[in-house]
Short mmCIF file of C-alpha atoms in Angstrom, two decimals:
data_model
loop_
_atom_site.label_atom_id
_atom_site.label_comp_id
_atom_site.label_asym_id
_atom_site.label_seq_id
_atom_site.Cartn_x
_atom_site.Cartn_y
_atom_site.Cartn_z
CA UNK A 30 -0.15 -2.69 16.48
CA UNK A 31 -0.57 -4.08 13.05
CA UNK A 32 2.06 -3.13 10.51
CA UNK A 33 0.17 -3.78 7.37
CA UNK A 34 -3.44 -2.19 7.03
CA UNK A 35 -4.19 -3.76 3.74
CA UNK A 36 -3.13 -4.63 0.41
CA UNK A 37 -3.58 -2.30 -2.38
CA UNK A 38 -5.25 -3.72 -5.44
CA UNK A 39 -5.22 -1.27 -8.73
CA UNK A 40 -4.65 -2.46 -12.34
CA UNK A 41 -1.25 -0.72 -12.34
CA UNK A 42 -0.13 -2.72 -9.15
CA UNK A 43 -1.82 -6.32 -10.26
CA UNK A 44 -0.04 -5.59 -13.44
CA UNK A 45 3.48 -5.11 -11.35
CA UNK A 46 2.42 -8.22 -9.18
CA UNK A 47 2.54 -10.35 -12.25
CA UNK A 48 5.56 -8.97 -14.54
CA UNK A 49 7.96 -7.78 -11.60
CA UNK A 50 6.77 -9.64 -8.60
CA UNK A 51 6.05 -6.28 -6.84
CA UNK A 52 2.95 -5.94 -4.49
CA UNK A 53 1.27 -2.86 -3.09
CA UNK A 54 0.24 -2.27 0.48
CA UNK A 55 -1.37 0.51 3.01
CA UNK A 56 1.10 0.29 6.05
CA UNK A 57 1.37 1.93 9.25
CA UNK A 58 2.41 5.29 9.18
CA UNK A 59 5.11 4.87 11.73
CA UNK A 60 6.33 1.42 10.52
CA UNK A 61 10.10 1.48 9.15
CA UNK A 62 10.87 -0.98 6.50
CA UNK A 63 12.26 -3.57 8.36
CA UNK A 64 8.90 -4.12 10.35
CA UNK A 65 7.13 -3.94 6.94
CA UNK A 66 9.67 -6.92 5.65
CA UNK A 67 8.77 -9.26 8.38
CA UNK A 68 4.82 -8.53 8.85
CA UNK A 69 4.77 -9.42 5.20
CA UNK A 70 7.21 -12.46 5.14
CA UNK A 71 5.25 -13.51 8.25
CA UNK A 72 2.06 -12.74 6.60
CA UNK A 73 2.30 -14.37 3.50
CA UNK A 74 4.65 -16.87 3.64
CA UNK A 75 7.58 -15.21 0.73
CA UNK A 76 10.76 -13.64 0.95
CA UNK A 77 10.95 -9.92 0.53
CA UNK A 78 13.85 -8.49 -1.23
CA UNK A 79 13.07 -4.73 -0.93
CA UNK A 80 11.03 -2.35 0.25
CA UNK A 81 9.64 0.81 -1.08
CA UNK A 82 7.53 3.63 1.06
CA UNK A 83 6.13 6.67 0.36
CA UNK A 84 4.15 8.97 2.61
CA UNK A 85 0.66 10.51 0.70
CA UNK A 86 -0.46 13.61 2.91
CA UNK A 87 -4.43 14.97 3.59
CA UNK A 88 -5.80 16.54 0.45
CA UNK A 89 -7.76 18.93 1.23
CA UNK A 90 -10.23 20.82 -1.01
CA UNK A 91 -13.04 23.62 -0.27
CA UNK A 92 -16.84 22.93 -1.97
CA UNK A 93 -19.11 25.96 -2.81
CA UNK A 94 -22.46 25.07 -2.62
CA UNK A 95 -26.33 26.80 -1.60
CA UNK A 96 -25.87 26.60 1.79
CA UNK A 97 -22.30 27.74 2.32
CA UNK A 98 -18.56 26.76 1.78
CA UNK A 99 -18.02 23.05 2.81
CA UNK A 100 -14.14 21.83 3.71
CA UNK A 101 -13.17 18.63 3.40
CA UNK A 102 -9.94 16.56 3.83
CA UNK A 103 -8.68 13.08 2.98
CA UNK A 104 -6.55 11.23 5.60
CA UNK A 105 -3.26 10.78 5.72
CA UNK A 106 -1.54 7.34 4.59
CA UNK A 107 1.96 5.67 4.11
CA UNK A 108 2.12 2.99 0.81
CA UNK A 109 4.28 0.27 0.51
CA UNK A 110 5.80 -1.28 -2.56
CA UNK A 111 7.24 -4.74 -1.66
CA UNK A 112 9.18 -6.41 -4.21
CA UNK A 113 9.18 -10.44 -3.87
CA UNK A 114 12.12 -13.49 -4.58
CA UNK A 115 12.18 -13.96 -8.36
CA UNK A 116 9.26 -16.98 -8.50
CA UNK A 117 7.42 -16.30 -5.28
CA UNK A 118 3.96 -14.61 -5.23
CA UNK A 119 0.94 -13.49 -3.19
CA UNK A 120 -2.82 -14.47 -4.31
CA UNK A 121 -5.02 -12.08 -2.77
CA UNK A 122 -8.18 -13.38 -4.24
CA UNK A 123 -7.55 -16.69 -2.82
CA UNK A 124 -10.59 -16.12 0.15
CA UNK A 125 -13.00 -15.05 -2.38
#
């Protein structure tokens, strides 16, 4: 089972990555924050001071069109906000 799914890369959370030192990923939705703490450390190489989660549930939204009503549903997803040492950081555009 892998813990973290990947990393989330948004202008608001680059912009965190470089002022605060905070970094953004998808995890898995059963994964506590202690498993989170050492996928990353062991991931990435840094020390993780804290962890923040939320849980995003399935949107779902109902399209009228010609040939009937259409449903449709995002999936379901757990985010991560890991905050790194004060000096430490993670390059994700590194293998580019």
């Amino acid at each position: 089972m892998s813990v973290l799914i990947k990393p989330i890369i948004t202008e608001k959370i680059t912009k965190d990555g470089e002022i605060f030192g905070r970094f953004g990923f998808v995890v898995d939705r059963k994964a506590n924050k202690i498993e989170i703490k050492k996928a990353v450390e062991a991931a990435y190489g840094v020390t993780v001071v804290s962890v923040n989660t939320m849980n995003y549930g399935a949107e779902r939204s109902v399209k009228y069109t010609k040939s009937g009503m259409i449903n449709a549903k995002t999936n379901a997803y757990k985010k991560a906000i890991v905050e790194l040492k004060e000096g430490e950081s993670i390059d994700f555009y590194s293998n580019i």
